[in-house]
Amino acid sequence: DAGKLRSFLPELSRTIKSFLDNPVFRVNSPNDSDLRSNAGNDLEKIIKLSKTINKIARQLNRSAAQRA
């Protein structure tokens, strides 16, 4: 429902910021496996959250269309 959507959006924003702020993207030759692992985890979370948000938005759109 819309409440779930509202809770997922800030989480998605935080995860995107975490991904983009990861130092692995500013280092010429990143050898830090922890940084790469964190970036990978953030990216996986971004993908999952995006899919979930998209699914909820579609459901809300269908519900709104049926009421109209």
Backbone as ProteinMPNN parsed JSONL, in Angstrom:
{"seq_chain_A": "DAGKLRSFLPELSRTIKSFLDNPVFRVNSPNDSDLRSNAGNDLEKIIKLSKTINKIARQLNRSAAQRA", "coords_chain_A": {"N_chain_A": [[0.819, -1.197, 0.0], [0.236, 2.385, 0.032], [1.517, 3.354, 2.308], [3.646, 1.572, 2.698], [5.107, 2.178, 0.445], [5.903, 4.783, 1.004], [7.686, 4.28, 3.086], [9.705, 2.83, 1.864], [10.903, 4.545, -0.002], [12.631, 6.573, 1.292], [14.524, 4.789, 2.282], [15.561, 3.687, -0.074], [16.722, 5.993, -1.13], [18.731, 6.526, 0.803], [20.307, 4.238, 0.458], [21.17, 4.495, -2.198], [22.699, 6.818, -1.921], [24.663, 5.873, -0.164], [25.876, 3.96, -1.8], [26.879, 5.584, -3.901], [28.617, 7.214, -2.47], [30.62, 5.521, -1.748], [34.01, 4.899, -1.25], [35.35, 3.274, -3.059], [34.867, 4.018, -5.64], [36.405, 6.229, -6.041], [38.993, 5.609, -5.943], [41.885, 4.807, -7.708], [42.897, 2.188, -8.101], [41.275, 0.063, -6.626], [41.843, -2.032, -3.982], [40.585, -2.937, -1.843], [38.667, -5.249, -0.508], [36.513, -5.116, 1.197], [35.322, -2.612, 0.682], [34.513, -2.998, -1.969], [32.746, -5.105, -1.59], [30.809, -3.895, 0.035], [29.832, -1.986, -1.769], [28.754, -3.687, -3.702], [26.771, -4.958, -2.173], [25.142, -2.756, -1.576], [24.311, -2.116, -4.172], [22.827, -4.412, -4.855], [20.775, -4.152, -2.985], [19.627, -1.751, -3.848], [18.584, -2.561, -6.314], [16.695, -4.521, -5.493], [14.995, -2.972, -3.827], [14.093, -1.114, -5.709], [12.638, -2.755, -7.466], [10.619, -3.615, -5.728], [9.394, -1.17, -5.048], [8.507, -0.382, -7.566], [6.645, -2.417, -8.085], [4.726, -1.94, -6.063], [3.92, 0.64, -6.807], [2.755, 0.117, -9.293], [0.577, -1.471, -8.477], [-0.845, 0.389, -6.948], [-1.479, 2.198, -8.943], [-3.144, 0.65, -10.597], [-5.258, 0.23, -8.805], [-6.17, 2.835, -8.454], [-7.009, 3.386, -11.051], [-9.09, 1.591, -11.336], [-10.917, 2.613, -9.573], [-11.659, 4.948, -10.769]], "CA_chain_A": [[0.0, 0.0, 0.0], [0.96, 3.662, -0.041], [2.374, 3.464, 3.49], [4.876, 0.833, 2.423], [5.845, 2.947, -0.557], [6.523, 5.918, 1.708], [8.805, 3.828, 3.907], [10.77, 2.333, 1.003], [11.57, 5.62, -0.745], [13.808, 7.096, 2.003], [15.521, 3.721, 2.363], [16.199, 3.645, -1.389], [17.567, 7.192, -1.224], [19.913, 6.313, 1.652], [21.137, 3.2, -0.14], [21.813, 5.083, -3.375], [23.736, 7.724, -1.419], [25.736, 5.033, 0.362], [26.541, 3.372, -2.962], [27.632, 6.623, -4.612], [29.653, 7.758, -1.592], [31.611, 4.495, -1.457], [35.344, 5.303, -1.728], [35.841, 2.388, -4.11], [34.714, 4.7, -6.922], [37.348, 7.339, -6.122], [40.337, 5.053, -5.852], [42.305, 4.326, -9.03], [43.081, 0.744, -8.105], [40.748, -0.387, -5.333], [42.204, -3.385, -3.556], [39.886, -3.186, -0.598], [37.525, -6.132, -0.769], [35.369, -4.657, 2.003], [34.66, -1.53, -0.043], [33.836, -3.591, -3.125], [31.636, -5.892, -1.071], [29.774, -2.945, 0.452], [29.236, -1.422, -2.981], [27.932, -4.746, -4.281], [25.579, -5.123, -1.33], [24.28, -1.589, -1.802], [23.711, -2.24, -5.5], [21.786, -5.44, -4.766], [19.656, -3.583, -2.235], [18.993, -0.768, -4.737], [17.801, -3.31, -7.297], [15.546, -5.128, -4.811], [14.07, -1.914, -3.422], [13.493, -0.548, -6.924], [11.623, -3.707, -7.923], [9.511, -3.572, -4.773], [8.719, 0.121, -5.216], [7.823, -0.437, -8.854], [5.491, -3.31, -7.923], [3.721, -1.235, -5.259], [3.406, 1.753, -7.613], [1.838, -0.455, -10.291], [-0.647, -1.879, -7.784], [-1.571, 1.603, -6.6], [-1.976, 2.759, -10.195], [-4.296, -0.178, -10.986], [-6.341, 0.498, -7.859], [-6.687, 4.177, -8.774], [-7.683, 3.3, -12.339], [-10.345, 0.856, -11.129], [-11.86, 3.491, -8.837], [-12.052, 6.073, -11.627]], "C_chain_A": [[0.861, 1.259, 0.0], [1.9, 3.858, 1.15], [3.699, 2.752, 3.304], [5.748, 1.606, 1.444], [6.578, 4.102, 0.107], [7.725, 5.483, 2.541], [9.979, 3.353, 3.054], [11.549, 3.451, 0.307], [12.757, 6.222, 0.006], [14.919, 6.045, 2.122], [16.277, 3.597, 1.037], [17.152, 4.827, -1.547], [18.845, 7.026, -0.413], [20.869, 5.295, 1.022], [21.861, 3.712, -1.379], [22.944, 6.007, -2.938], [24.928, 6.935, -0.888], [26.552, 4.431, -0.777], [27.425, 4.408, -3.65], [28.768, 7.211, -3.792], [30.756, 6.748, -1.276], [32.962, 4.904, -2.051], [35.893, 4.432, -2.862], [35.774, 3.059, -5.478], [35.688, 5.866, -7.1], [38.799, 6.885, -6.071], [40.694, 4.469, -7.21], [42.367, 2.812, -9.109], [42.589, 0.181, -6.781], [41.108, -1.842, -5.043], [41.465, -3.77, -2.29], [38.632, -4.0, -0.868], [36.296, -5.719, 0.037], [34.595, -3.558, 1.279], [33.888, -2.072, -1.247], [32.625, -4.401, -2.689], [30.482, -4.99, -0.643], [29.058, -2.341, -0.751], [28.32, -2.45, -3.639], [26.653, -4.968, -3.499], [24.606, -3.968, -1.517], [23.574, -1.698, -3.146], [22.601, -3.291, -5.512], [20.553, -4.898, -4.048], [18.9, -2.562, -3.081], [18.085, -1.487, -5.739], [16.553, -3.902, -6.656], [14.517, -4.076, -4.407], [13.358, -1.307, -4.632], [12.397, -1.456, -7.459], [10.392, -3.662, -7.023], [8.706, -2.294, -4.932], [7.928, 0.137, -6.513], [6.56, -1.286, -8.762], [4.37, -2.609, -7.147], [3.095, -0.106, -6.074], [2.433, 1.243, -8.679], [0.513, -0.855, -9.662], [-1.49, -0.662, -7.43], [-2.196, 2.236, -7.843], [-3.198, 1.98, -10.674], [-5.498, 0.1, -10.095], [-6.986, 1.84, -8.171], [-7.471, 4.147, -10.073], [-9.031, 2.588, -12.2], [-11.388, 1.722, -10.419], [-12.381, 4.609, -9.729], [-13.161, 5.717, -12.577]], "O_chain_A": [[2.089, 1.177, -0.03], [2.963, 4.464, 1.008], [4.749, 3.258, 3.7], [6.967, 1.678, 1.596], [7.741, 4.365, -0.198], [8.683, 6.242, 2.684], [11.131, 3.462, 3.476], [12.745, 3.301, 0.057], [13.821, 6.374, -0.595], [16.104, 6.375, 2.07], [17.495, 3.423, 1.03], [18.266, 4.667, -2.045], [19.93, 7.352, -0.896], [22.087, 5.472, 1.053], [23.033, 3.398, -1.589], [24.028, 5.98, -3.521], [26.076, 7.298, -1.141], [27.781, 4.4, -0.717], [28.588, 4.136, -3.948], [29.771, 7.658, -4.348], [31.728, 7.09, -0.603], [33.041, 5.221, -3.238], [36.825, 4.844, -3.551], [36.537, 2.709, -6.378], [35.786, 6.429, -8.19], [39.717, 7.7, -6.149], [39.907, 3.727, -7.799], [41.928, 2.224, -10.097], [43.393, -0.143, -5.907], [40.72, -2.754, -5.773], [41.712, -4.837, -1.729], [37.65, -3.482, -1.399], [35.165, -5.948, -0.393], [33.365, -3.566, 1.263], [32.759, -1.659, -1.511], [31.59, -4.379, -3.355], [29.32, -5.282, -0.924], [27.835, -2.202, -0.754], [27.225, -2.109, -4.084], [25.581, -5.143, -4.079], [23.395, -4.173, -1.605], [22.382, -1.407, -3.252], [21.55, -3.077, -6.116], [19.422, -5.158, -4.459], [17.671, -2.509, -3.038], [16.954, -1.063, -5.976], [15.462, -3.797, -7.218], [13.318, -4.258, -4.616], [12.162, -1.022, -4.577], [11.337, -0.976, -7.862], [9.26, -3.672, -7.506], [7.476, -2.329, -4.949], [6.796, 0.621, -6.546], [5.519, -0.913, -9.303], [3.203, -2.681, -7.533], [1.879, 0.086, -6.038], [1.405, 1.87, -8.935], [-0.55, -0.612, -10.234], [-2.71, -0.678, -7.593], [-3.314, 2.749, -7.79], [-4.181, 2.579, -11.11], [-6.626, 0.195, -10.577], [-8.21, 1.965, -8.152], [-8.497, 4.816, -10.188], [-9.998, 2.946, -12.872], [-12.59, 1.574, -10.643], [-13.449, 5.16, -9.462], [-13.597, 6.56, -13.361]]}, "name": "protein", "num_of_chains": 1, "seq": "DAGKLRSFLPELSRTIKSFLDNPVFRVNSPNDSDLRSNAGNDLEKIIKLSKTINKIARQLNRSAAQRA"}
